[in-house]
Amino acid sequence: TIPYTRRVQGRNLSRGGMAFLDNSESLPDELVVTLEQDHNRPPVYLLSRVVRRTQVSEGWWEYGVHFERRIHDPFMISRGELAGAV
């Protein structure tokens, strides 16, 4: 299960990953990134791994995540699922 969700402003979005700022230095290493779409299309859920965590100012961290694979139901993900994903 997903322990909690956070809404962040993404930046440097690419096919393989993205960066975002957050005020927590202790996000989990495995995340589900939700990309909202326009034109009433459903969101895209991507199982992702944190590959970079850098403090950019007092109380703010920049995270870089690598998209591992697309998933259809983020609430059916078990912790540690990325370890077995290829």
mmCIF file of C-alpha atoms in Angstrom:
data_model
loop_
_atom_site.group_PDB
_atom_site.id
_atom_site.type_symbol
_atom_site.label_atom_id
_atom_site.label_comp_id
_atom_site.label_asym_id
_atom_site.label_seq_id
_atom_site.Cartn_x
_atom_site.Cartn_y
_atom_site.Cartn_z
ATOM 1 C CA THR A 1 0.000 0.000 0.000
ATOM 2 C CA ILE A 2 1.050 3.580 -0.512
ATOM 3 C CA PRO A 3 1.800 5.139 2.903
ATOM 4 C CA TYR A 4 0.888 8.718 1.964
ATOM 5 C CA THR A 5 0.648 11.050 -0.974
ATOM 6 C CA ARG A 6 2.192 14.445 -1.672
ATOM 7 C CA ARG A 7 1.403 16.978 -4.352
ATOM 8 C CA VAL A 8 4.549 18.512 -5.829
ATOM 9 C CA GLN A 9 5.486 20.699 -8.755
ATOM 10 C CA GLY A 10 7.515 18.612 -11.169
ATOM 11 C CA ARG A 11 10.318 19.966 -13.289
ATOM 12 C CA ASN A 12 12.712 18.538 -15.855
ATOM 13 C CA LEU A 13 10.199 15.888 -16.910
ATOM 14 C CA SER A 14 11.561 13.367 -19.415
ATOM 15 C CA ARG A 15 10.623 9.903 -20.648
ATOM 16 C CA GLY A 16 12.883 8.321 -18.043
ATOM 17 C CA GLY A 17 12.136 10.400 -14.961
ATOM 18 C CA MET A 18 11.663 13.801 -13.413
ATOM 19 C CA ALA A 19 12.826 16.151 -10.680
ATOM 20 C CA PHE A 20 10.722 17.891 -8.035
ATOM 21 C CA LEU A 21 11.121 19.975 -4.888
ATOM 22 C CA ASP A 22 9.788 18.912 -1.506
ATOM 23 C CA ASN A 23 10.191 20.119 2.072
ATOM 24 C CA SER A 24 10.843 16.633 3.448
ATOM 25 C CA GLU A 25 14.269 15.021 3.501
ATOM 26 C CA SER A 26 12.850 11.587 4.287
ATOM 27 C CA LEU A 27 10.693 10.503 1.364
ATOM 28 C CA PRO A 28 10.758 6.747 0.710
ATOM 29 C CA ASP A 29 13.100 5.350 -1.929
ATOM 30 C CA GLU A 30 10.127 3.901 -3.841
ATOM 31 C CA LEU A 31 7.329 6.178 -5.019
ATOM 32 C CA VAL A 32 4.302 6.114 -7.255
ATOM 33 C CA VAL A 33 4.366 9.238 -9.425
ATOM 34 C CA THR A 34 0.982 10.348 -10.729
ATOM 35 C CA LEU A 35 1.041 12.426 -13.894
ATOM 36 C CA GLU A 36 -2.201 14.315 -14.404
ATOM 37 C CA GLN A 37 -3.367 14.591 -18.010
ATOM 38 C CA ASP A 38 -5.629 17.033 -19.757
ATOM 39 C CA HIS A 39 -8.740 16.564 -21.894
ATOM 40 C CA ASN A 40 -10.456 14.325 -19.323
ATOM 41 C CA ARG A 41 -7.937 11.509 -19.795
ATOM 42 C CA PRO A 42 -7.120 9.373 -16.749
ATOM 43 C CA PRO A 43 -3.875 9.998 -14.856
ATOM 44 C CA VAL A 44 -0.747 7.938 -15.562
ATOM 45 C CA TYR A 45 0.765 6.085 -12.591
ATOM 46 C CA LEU A 46 4.485 5.290 -12.680
ATOM 47 C CA LEU A 47 6.330 3.116 -10.208
ATOM 48 C CA SER A 48 9.495 5.146 -9.556
ATOM 49 C CA ARG A 49 12.776 5.000 -7.665
ATOM 50 C CA VAL A 50 14.481 7.980 -6.012
ATOM 51 C CA VAL A 51 17.937 8.271 -7.575
ATOM 52 C CA ARG A 52 18.943 11.700 -6.264
ATOM 53 C CA ARG A 53 18.194 13.632 -3.072
ATOM 54 C CA THR A 54 19.911 17.004 -2.682
ATOM 55 C CA GLN A 55 19.289 19.786 -0.174
ATOM 56 C CA VAL A 56 18.895 23.010 -2.186
ATOM 57 C CA SER A 57 18.114 25.440 0.638
ATOM 58 C CA GLU A 58 17.067 25.466 4.272
ATOM 59 C CA GLY A 59 14.136 23.073 4.540
ATOM 60 C CA TRP A 60 13.941 22.218 0.803
ATOM 61 C CA TRP A 61 15.175 19.174 -1.076
ATOM 62 C CA GLU A 62 15.329 18.390 -4.773
ATOM 63 C CA TYR A 63 14.528 14.808 -5.697
ATOM 64 C CA GLY A 64 15.281 13.016 -8.934
ATOM 65 C CA VAL A 65 13.204 9.936 -9.698
ATOM 66 C CA HIS A 66 13.643 7.284 -12.371
ATOM 67 C CA PHE A 67 10.429 5.855 -13.832
ATOM 68 C CA GLU A 68 10.641 2.056 -13.505
ATOM 69 C CA ARG A 69 7.334 1.101 -15.139
ATOM 70 C CA ARG A 70 3.740 2.120 -15.640
ATOM 71 C CA ILE A 71 1.146 0.635 -13.303
ATOM 72 C CA HIS A 72 -2.624 0.584 -13.516
ATOM 73 C CA ASP A 73 -3.686 0.538 -9.864
ATOM 74 C CA PRO A 74 -1.359 2.352 -7.445
ATOM 75 C CA PHE A 75 -3.286 1.066 -4.417
ATOM 76 C CA MET A 76 -2.376 -2.537 -5.200
ATOM 77 C CA ILE A 77 1.392 -1.959 -4.968
ATOM 78 C CA SER A 78 3.188 -3.717 -2.132
ATOM 79 C CA ARG A 79 6.251 -2.157 -0.508
ATOM 80 C CA GLY A 80 9.425 -3.535 -1.983
ATOM 81 C CA GLU A 81 7.817 -4.387 -5.325
ATOM 82 C CA LEU A 82 10.536 -2.443 -7.141
ATOM 83 C CA ALA A 83 13.171 -4.867 -5.856
ATOM 84 C CA GLY A 84 11.678 -7.617 -8.010
ATOM 85 C CA ALA A 85 10.814 -5.475 -11.036
ATOM 86 C CA VAL A 86 12.958 -5.708 -14.118
#
